[in-house]
Coordinates of C-alpha atoms and ligand atoms in Angstrom, one line a residue:
M175 CA 138.8 116.9 170.3
S176 CA 140.8 118.0 167.6
N177 CA 143.8 120.4 170.3
S178 CA 147.0 117.6 168.3
A179 CA 149.8 118.0 170.9
A180 CA 146.7 116.8 173.6
V181 CA 146.1 113.7 171.5
T182 CA 149.6 112.6 170.4
P183 CA 151.1 110.7 173.3
N184 CA 154.5 112.2 174.0
D185 CA 156.3 108.3 175.0
L186 CA 156.1 106.1 172.3
S187 CA 158.6 103.5 174.0
A188 CA 156.4 101.6 174.9
F189 CA 154.0 100.0 171.5
W190 CA 156.2 97.9 170.1
M191 CA 155.0 98.5 166.1
P192 CA 154.3 95.3 163.6
F193 CA 156.2 96.1 160.7
T194 CA 157.5 99.0 160.8
A195 CA 160.9 100.7 161.7
N196 CA 160.7 101.0 165.7
R197 CA 163.6 103.1 165.7
Q198 CA 162.9 105.6 162.9
F199 CA 160.1 105.9 163.3
K200 CA 159.8 106.9 166.7
K201 CA 161.8 109.9 166.2
A202 CA 159.5 111.3 163.8
P203 CA 156.0 109.9 163.9
R204 CA 153.9 110.1 161.3
M205 CA 150.3 109.6 163.3
F206 CA 146.3 110.2 162.0
V207 CA 144.4 111.2 164.8
G208 CA 141.4 111.5 162.0
A209 CA 139.4 110.5 159.5
K210 CA 136.6 111.0 156.4
D211 CA 136.0 109.3 153.0
M212 CA 138.8 109.7 151.2
H213 CA 141.1 111.4 154.1
Y214 CA 143.4 111.1 156.4
T215 CA 143.9 113.8 159.2
T216 CA 147.6 113.6 160.9
S217 CA 148.6 114.7 163.9
D218 CA 149.6 118.5 163.5
G219 CA 145.9 118.2 161.6
R220 CA 147.0 118.2 158.4
Q221 CA 144.6 116.7 155.6
V222 CA 146.1 113.6 153.4
L223 CA 144.5 112.0 150.4
D224 CA 144.1 108.1 151.1
G225 CA 145.7 105.7 148.0
T226 CA 146.2 102.8 149.8
A227 CA 142.5 102.7 151.7
G228 CA 144.3 102.8 155.0
L229 CA 145.6 98.3 154.4
W230 CA 144.2 98.0 151.2
C231 CA 140.7 97.4 153.6
V232 CA 139.0 100.9 153.4
N233 CA 136.5 100.4 150.2
A234 CA 134.7 102.0 151.1
G235 CA 136.3 104.9 152.2
H236 CA 136.7 106.4 155.9
C237 CA 134.1 106.5 158.8
R238 CA 131.2 105.6 156.8
P239 CA 128.1 106.7 158.6
K240 CA 125.8 102.8 158.3
I241 CA 129.0 101.4 158.9
T242 CA 129.8 103.7 162.4
E243 CA 125.6 103.6 163.4
A244 CA 125.6 99.4 163.1
I245 CA 128.8 98.8 164.8
A246 CA 127.3 102.2 167.3
R247 CA 124.1 99.7 168.1
Q248 CA 125.2 96.4 168.1
A249 CA 127.8 97.1 170.9
A250 CA 124.4 99.1 173.1
E251 CA 122.4 95.7 172.2
L252 CA 124.1 92.7 171.7
D253 CA 128.1 92.9 173.1
Y254 CA 129.5 89.0 173.2
A255 CA 127.5 85.7 172.0
P256 CA 129.4 82.8 172.5
A257 CA 130.7 81.5 169.2
F258 CA 131.4 78.1 170.7
Q259 CA 127.8 76.4 171.4
M260 CA 125.5 79.1 170.9
G261 CA 124.6 81.1 168.1
H262 CA 123.3 84.9 167.3
P263 CA 121.6 85.9 164.4
K264 CA 124.0 88.6 162.6
A265 CA 126.6 86.0 162.3
F266 CA 123.9 83.9 160.7
E267 CA 122.1 86.6 158.2
L268 CA 125.8 88.1 157.3
A269 CA 127.5 84.0 156.1
N270 CA 124.3 84.4 154.4
Q271 CA 124.7 87.6 152.4
L272 CA 128.7 85.9 151.2
V273 CA 127.7 83.2 149.8
Q274 CA 125.4 85.4 147.9
L275 CA 127.6 87.7 146.5
A276 CA 131.0 84.9 146.4
P277 CA 130.5 82.7 142.9
Q278 CA 128.2 80.2 142.9
G279 CA 129.5 76.4 144.8
L280 CA 131.0 78.7 147.5
D281 CA 127.9 78.0 149.8
H282 CA 129.5 77.6 153.6
V283 CA 131.5 80.2 155.7
L284 CA 133.8 79.7 158.2
F285 CA 134.0 83.4 160.0
T286 CA 138.1 84.9 161.5
N287 CA 139.6 88.0 162.2
S288 CA 142.1 88.5 160.1
G289 CA 143.8 87.7 156.9
S290 CA 146.3 85.5 158.7
E291 CA 143.1 83.1 160.5
S292 CA 141.4 83.2 157.3
V293 CA 144.4 81.9 155.8
E294 CA 145.2 79.2 158.4
T295 CA 141.2 77.7 158.9
A296 CA 142.0 77.4 154.7
L297 CA 144.8 75.2 155.6
K298 CA 143.1 73.7 158.6
V299 CA 140.5 73.3 156.3
A300 CA 141.8 71.5 153.1
L301 CA 143.9 69.3 155.6
A302 CA 141.4 67.9 158.0
Y303 CA 138.9 66.9 154.6
H304 CA 141.6 65.1 152.6
R305 CA 141.6 63.1 155.5
V306 CA 138.2 62.5 156.6
K307 CA 137.6 61.9 152.7
G308 CA 139.9 59.0 153.7
E309 CA 143.2 60.7 151.9
G310 CA 145.2 61.3 154.8
S311 CA 148.5 61.3 152.1
R312 CA 147.4 64.4 150.8
F313 CA 149.5 66.3 153.9
R314 CA 151.7 68.7 151.4
L315 CA 151.0 72.8 151.3
I316 CA 151.8 74.1 147.6
G317 CA 152.8 77.9 148.1
R318 CA 153.5 80.3 145.5
E319 CA 157.2 82.0 145.3
R320 CA 156.7 86.9 146.3
G321 CA 153.2 85.5 148.0
Y322 CA 151.8 86.7 150.8
H323 CA 149.0 85.1 153.6
G324 CA 150.0 86.7 156.3
V325 CA 151.8 86.1 159.4
N326 CA 150.8 83.1 161.3
F327 CA 152.7 79.6 161.0
G328 CA 150.6 78.2 157.7
G329 CA 150.6 81.2 156.0
I330 CA 154.1 82.5 156.4
S331 CA 155.4 78.5 155.3
V332 CA 153.5 78.4 151.9
G333 CA 154.3 82.5 152.1
G334 CA 156.5 83.4 149.4
I335 CA 157.9 86.4 150.5
V336 CA 162.2 84.8 153.1
S337 CA 162.3 88.0 155.7
N338 CA 158.9 86.9 156.6
R339 CA 160.2 83.8 157.1
K340 CA 163.8 83.1 157.6
M341 CA 164.2 84.0 161.3
F342 CA 161.5 81.2 162.0
G343 CA 162.5 77.5 162.3
T344 CA 161.9 75.5 160.5
L345 CA 158.2 76.0 159.6
L346 CA 155.2 73.8 158.6
T347 CA 156.9 70.7 156.4
G348 CA 155.7 68.8 153.2
V349 CA 155.4 72.9 151.9
D350 CA 156.7 73.9 148.0
H351 CA 156.3 76.4 145.8
L352 CA 155.7 77.5 142.5
P353 CA 157.4 79.9 140.7
H354 CA 156.8 83.9 140.8
T355 CA 155.7 85.0 137.8
H356 CA 157.0 88.7 137.5
N357 CA 159.0 89.5 134.9
L358 CA 159.5 92.9 134.2
A359 CA 161.7 91.5 130.8
K360 CA 158.9 90.2 129.3
N361 CA 155.8 92.5 131.1
A362 CA 156.7 95.3 132.1
F363 CA 154.2 98.4 131.7
T364 CA 151.8 96.0 129.7
R365 CA 147.6 97.6 131.4
G366 CA 145.9 94.6 132.3
E367 CA 147.3 91.2 133.1
P368 CA 150.6 90.1 131.2
D369 CA 151.2 87.8 127.7
H370 CA 153.3 86.2 129.1
G371 CA 153.9 83.2 132.3
L372 CA 150.8 81.2 131.2
D373 CA 154.1 78.3 131.1
L374 CA 154.7 79.2 134.7
A375 CA 151.5 77.4 136.0
D376 CA 152.7 74.0 134.5
E377 CA 155.8 74.4 137.0
L378 CA 152.3 72.8 138.7
E379 CA 152.7 69.8 137.1
R380 CA 156.6 69.8 137.7
I381 CA 155.6 69.2 141.8
V382 CA 153.1 66.5 140.6
T383 CA 154.4 64.9 139.4
L384 CA 158.2 65.1 141.7
H385 CA 155.5 64.1 144.8
D386 CA 152.9 62.8 143.3
A387 CA 149.5 64.0 143.9
S388 CA 148.8 61.4 146.1
T389 CA 150.8 63.7 148.9
I390 CA 148.8 67.3 147.4
A391 CA 146.2 68.9 149.5
A392 CA 145.6 72.0 148.2
V393 CA 147.5 74.6 146.6
I394 CA 147.2 77.9 147.6
V395 CA 147.6 81.6 145.6
E396 CA 146.5 85.6 145.6
P397 CA 144.7 86.0 142.8
V398 CA 147.2 89.8 141.6
A399 CA 149.5 89.3 145.0
G400 CA 149.5 92.5 146.6
S401 CA 152.0 92.7 149.1
T402 CA 154.7 91.6 147.3
G403 CA 154.1 95.0 144.6
V404 CA 151.0 94.2 143.4
L405 CA 152.2 91.6 140.4
I406 CA 148.6 90.1 138.0
P407 CA 148.2 86.2 136.8
P408 CA 150.1 86.4 133.7
K409 CA 146.7 85.6 130.6
G410 CA 144.9 82.1 131.8
Y411 CA 147.8 81.7 135.0
L412 CA 144.8 81.1 137.2
Q413 CA 142.0 78.9 135.0
R414 CA 146.0 76.7 134.2
L415 CA 146.5 76.4 138.2
R416 CA 142.5 75.2 138.4
D417 CA 143.0 72.5 135.5
I418 CA 145.7 70.8 136.8
T419 CA 144.4 71.0 140.9
K420 CA 140.8 69.5 139.4
K421 CA 142.6 67.0 137.0
H422 CA 145.1 66.2 140.5
G423 CA 142.2 66.0 143.2
I424 CA 143.8 69.5 144.1
L425 CA 142.2 71.5 146.3
L426 CA 142.6 74.9 144.9
I427 CA 141.9 78.3 147.6
F428 CA 142.8 81.6 146.5
D429 CA 143.7 83.7 148.9
E430 CA 141.6 86.7 148.2
V431 CA 142.2 89.4 151.9
I432 CA 143.2 92.2 149.1
T433 CA 141.2 90.8 146.1
G434 CA 137.9 90.8 148.2
F435 CA 135.2 93.2 147.9
G436 CA 135.7 94.9 144.5
R437 CA 139.4 96.5 144.5
L438 CA 139.4 94.3 140.9
G439 CA 135.2 95.7 140.0
T440 CA 134.1 92.7 141.1
P441 CA 133.1 91.3 143.9
F442 CA 136.1 88.6 143.7
A443 CA 139.0 87.9 141.7
A444 CA 136.9 84.7 141.3
D445 CA 134.4 87.0 139.0
Y446 CA 137.1 88.7 137.2
F447 CA 138.8 85.9 136.1
G448 CA 136.4 84.0 136.1
V449 CA 137.9 81.0 138.1
T450 CA 136.0 79.6 141.1
P451 CA 138.7 77.4 143.5
D452 CA 137.3 75.7 146.3
I453 CA 137.8 77.5 149.1
M454 CA 137.6 81.5 149.2
V455 CA 140.4 82.6 151.8
T456 CA 138.8 86.8 152.7
A457 CA 139.6 90.1 155.8
K458 CA 140.6 93.4 155.0
G459 CA 137.6 94.4 153.2
L460 CA 134.6 93.0 154.5
T461 CA 134.1 95.1 157.4
N462 CA 136.1 98.3 155.1
G463 CA 138.5 97.4 157.5
V464 CA 137.5 99.1 161.1
I465 CA 137.1 95.9 162.9
P466 CA 138.8 92.5 162.2
M467 CA 137.1 90.0 161.0
G468 CA 137.8 87.5 158.6
A469 CA 135.6 84.9 156.1
V470 CA 136.3 81.4 154.4
L471 CA 134.0 80.4 151.6
V472 CA 134.6 76.8 151.2
S473 CA 132.3 74.4 149.0
S474 CA 129.4 72.5 149.5
E475 CA 131.1 69.2 148.6
I476 CA 133.5 70.4 151.6
H477 CA 131.2 70.9 154.0
D478 CA 130.1 67.6 153.6
T479 CA 132.2 65.7 153.8
F480 CA 132.9 67.0 157.3
M481 CA 128.6 66.7 157.7
Q482 CA 128.7 62.6 159.3
G483 CA 128.3 60.9 162.2
P484 CA 127.4 60.5 165.1
E485 CA 125.4 65.0 165.3
H486 CA 126.7 65.5 168.8
V487 CA 130.5 65.4 167.9
I488 CA 131.8 68.4 166.6
E489 CA 133.0 68.1 162.9
F490 CA 135.7 70.7 162.5
M491 CA 138.4 70.6 166.1
H492 CA 138.8 74.8 165.2
G493 CA 137.5 78.1 165.4
Y494 CA 138.5 81.1 167.7
T495 CA 136.2 82.7 170.6
Y496 CA 135.8 85.9 168.4
S497 CA 135.0 83.9 165.1
G498 CA 131.2 85.5 163.5
N499 CA 130.7 88.2 166.8
P500 CA 128.2 89.8 167.0
I501 CA 129.9 93.5 166.9
A502 CA 132.4 92.2 163.5
S503 CA 129.0 90.9 162.2
A504 CA 127.5 93.8 162.3
A505 CA 129.8 96.2 160.6
G506 CA 130.6 93.1 158.0
L507 CA 126.1 93.5 157.1
A508 CA 126.6 97.6 156.8
T509 CA 129.4 97.8 154.8
L510 CA 128.6 95.1 152.3
E511 CA 125.0 97.6 152.2
T512 CA 126.7 100.5 151.5
Y513 CA 129.7 98.7 148.8
K514 CA 125.5 97.7 146.9
E515 CA 123.7 100.5 147.9
E516 CA 126.7 102.5 146.6
G517 CA 127.4 100.0 143.8
L518 CA 131.2 100.4 145.3
L519 CA 132.3 96.8 144.0
Q520 CA 132.1 97.6 140.6
R521 CA 133.7 100.9 140.6
G522 CA 136.6 99.3 139.4
T523 CA 135.3 97.8 135.8
E524 CA 134.2 101.8 135.7
L525 CA 136.9 103.9 137.3
G526 CA 139.3 101.4 135.5
P527 CA 140.0 102.8 132.4
Y528 CA 140.6 106.1 133.4
W529 CA 142.8 104.7 136.2
A530 CA 145.3 102.9 133.9
D531 CA 145.5 106.1 131.9
A532 CA 146.5 107.9 134.8
L533 CA 149.2 105.7 136.4
H534 CA 150.6 104.5 132.5
S535 CA 151.3 108.8 132.5
L536 CA 153.7 108.1 135.3
K537 CA 155.8 106.1 132.7
D538 CA 158.5 108.1 131.4
E539 CA 159.3 109.9 134.9
P540 CA 162.5 108.8 137.2
N541 CA 164.1 105.9 137.8
V542 CA 160.4 104.6 137.2
I543 CA 161.0 100.3 135.8
D544 CA 157.8 99.2 135.5
V545 CA 153.5 100.8 135.2
R546 CA 151.2 98.0 135.9
N547 CA 147.2 98.1 136.9
I548 CA 144.6 96.7 137.0
G549 CA 140.8 97.6 138.7
L550 CA 141.7 100.0 141.6
V551 CA 144.9 98.8 142.1
G552 CA 148.5 99.5 140.1
A553 CA 151.9 100.4 141.6
I554 CA 155.2 101.5 140.1
E555 CA 158.6 100.1 140.4
L556 CA 161.8 101.8 140.8
Q557 CA 164.9 100.5 139.6
P558 CA 166.5 100.4 143.4
I559 CA 170.2 102.1 143.8
A560 CA 172.8 100.0 143.8
G561 CA 173.8 98.7 146.8
E562 CA 171.5 100.5 148.9
P563 CA 167.2 98.6 148.0
T564 CA 163.6 100.0 149.4
K565 CA 165.9 103.3 150.0
R566 CA 164.1 104.8 147.0
A567 CA 160.8 103.9 147.2
F568 CA 160.9 104.7 151.1
S569 CA 161.8 108.4 150.4
A570 CA 158.9 108.5 148.8
F571 CA 156.5 106.9 150.7
V572 CA 158.2 109.9 153.4
K573 CA 158.1 112.4 150.5
A574 CA 154.5 111.6 150.1
F575 CA 153.3 111.6 153.3
E576 CA 154.3 114.7 154.1
S577 CA 153.1 115.8 150.9
G578 CA 149.5 114.9 152.2
F579 CA 148.9 111.9 150.2
L580 CA 148.9 108.5 151.5
I581 CA 150.4 105.8 149.0
R582 CA 152.2 102.7 149.6
T583 CA 155.6 101.2 149.8
T584 CA 157.4 97.3 149.1
G585 CA 160.6 96.9 148.0
D586 CA 161.3 99.5 145.2
I587 CA 157.9 99.4 144.3
I588 CA 154.2 101.9 145.3
A589 CA 151.3 100.2 145.7
L590 CA 147.9 102.2 145.3
S591 CA 145.0 101.1 145.8
P592 CA 142.3 103.4 147.0
P593 CA 138.6 103.3 148.6
L594 CA 136.7 102.5 146.4
I595 CA 134.6 105.5 146.8
V596 CA 137.9 107.8 145.0
Q597 CA 136.9 110.1 142.1
K598 CA 139.2 111.1 138.7
H599 CA 140.2 114.5 140.7
H600 CA 141.6 112.2 143.2
I601 CA 143.0 110.1 140.3
D602 CA 144.3 113.0 139.2
E603 CA 145.9 114.3 143.0
L604 CA 147.5 110.9 143.8
V605 CA 149.2 110.8 140.2
D606 CA 150.7 114.1 140.3
G607 CA 151.8 114.0 143.4
I608 CA 153.0 111.3 142.5
R609 CA 155.1 112.7 139.8
T610 CA 156.4 115.3 141.9
V611 CA 157.4 112.8 144.6
L612 CA 159.6 111.6 141.9
R613 CA 161.1 114.4 140.4
A614 CA 161.9 115.5 143.7
I615 CA 163.5 112.5 145.0
P616 CA 167.2 111.6 144.0
Ligands
PXG262 N1 146.0 87.4 152.5 C1 146.8 88.3 152.2 C2 146.5 88.2 150.9 C3 146.9 89.3 152.8 O1 147.5 90.7 151.6 C4 146.9 88.6 154.2 C5 146.6 87.4 154.1 C6 147.4 88.6 156.1 O2 146.1 89.4 156.3 P1 146.4 90.3 157.9 O3 144.5 90.7 158.1 O4 146.4 89.1 158.9 O5 147.1 90.7 158.2 C7 147.8 90.0 154.6 C8 147.7 90.7 154.4 C9 150.5 96.0 152.6 C10 150.1 95.4 153.1 O6 150.9 97.1 153.1 C11 149.1 93.6 153.0 C12 148.6 93.2 154.2 C13 149.1 93.8 155.1 C14 149.5 94.2 155.8 C15 149.7 95.4 154.4 O7 151.2 95.0 151.7 N2 147.6 91.9 154.0

C-alpha cells in the first residue's frame, strides 16, 4: 500500500517503545514504511539516506533480493523445527559457514536470537567451562566502563552504562570493570587507533592482583565500543588484554555484535586487530538485521571440554526455542552469500580513507570537539549545551531526519555506520548534510 495515511496507525499509545522518549515521539512520530538499498521511505513519502545501517545491522543494505527470497522460500518449506534434540540442515550449514569466516580456532557455534542473548550465552559458557574443567572458583566476570553488552542481566552487569544499570537492583555479583579508553585531551581528532592509552589495559593486572586470577572467569569487551559513541581502542590495547588474559588462564570474550560482519573492513574486528578471543559474540549483521539471530563462536578447547561424560546427557544446559531457527538460518546463509558475492566485508578497507577524509572535514564546524573513524564507522563528538547534556546531538538527529538522512546519537555524540554498499556520493551527501545541520542547530 503506498497511501501513507492508510498505513499510519492513529493510536500510538499501546506500543511502549524501546529506548525511546515515548511521549516526545508520540507527539511527533517518525515512521518508516519502506526501504531499499541505502534509503528508507517515510510515512510522508520522503526518502531518507540511511547513515546508520538501521541500528548498525543492515550491512548489505535494505530489502536485498537474495535475502528476502531465501526467507520466503524457507517459510514455505520448513517453518519451524524444534531446536532441542532435533535439527535441520540449514543451521548446521550456517554454523559451518561462520566457522569458515571466523578467525582460526573459533570452531563451534551456539545460536541465539539477539546480541543480548549472545552475551548471556557467552558469559554462561565461560562460567560453566571453568567449572567443567574443575576450576569452579573462577566466577568473576570483568567488563569495562562505557561497555554495552545488551540489556539482559548479565549484559548490564558487565556493561558500563550507568543509566542502563542503576534501576535494576544488585545485578550479577562478582563483576568488576576495566576503565574505558576514551581520552579527548590526548586523542581528539585521531584517525583510526589512538596513540595514547595502551597502559589502560594494564589495569587488568591490577584487577587480577586485587581478586586473584583463580577467581576470574572471563573479560568481555567490545573491540570498538559502539553504543557509547565509537570508542576506538588505543594502539596495542587489545593485544595487551589478550596477553594478560592468557597469562592468567582467563577467557577473553569479544563482543562483536557491531564490529562483526565487515564494519571495520574485515570480517571481524578480531581480524582487523589481529587478536583472537576465546569467545566471539555476534548478532545484527549475521542476518543483515532482517530476522533476529545471534551466534556465539567458541574455541575447540572450550567446546571439547564440555564433550565428556555419558553421551546421552546434555552437555550444556542452555538454549532457546528459536536457536538456529530455520528462517533465521536461511536469512543468515543468504546474507553471508550476499556479503561474499559483493565483497562487502572488505568495503570498509577500500572506502576507509575516503570515509575518514570526509568525516574529518567536519573538524572546524561549530561545537565539534572530536572526530574519529575506523573502517566504516565514525563519530562526531559535540560540546554539550551547558546544563543540558544530549540536547545538542538530539537536535542534530531530528534536524538530520527532517533533512533526509538518518544518523544515530548517543549522549552528545553523532555515530555513523552506513550500510557497506555505501558509495562515495552517499558519503558526500551524508557529511555535507551533517555540516549543514551543525551550522543550523544551537
Ligand atoms: N552487544 C553490543 C556490542 C551491542 O552493540 C548488543 C550487544 C545487544 O544486541 P541486541 O540485539 O540485544 O539489541 C548490542 C546492541 C546504538 C544501538 O545505537 C546499539 C545496539 C542496539 C541498539 C542501538 O548504539 N547494540
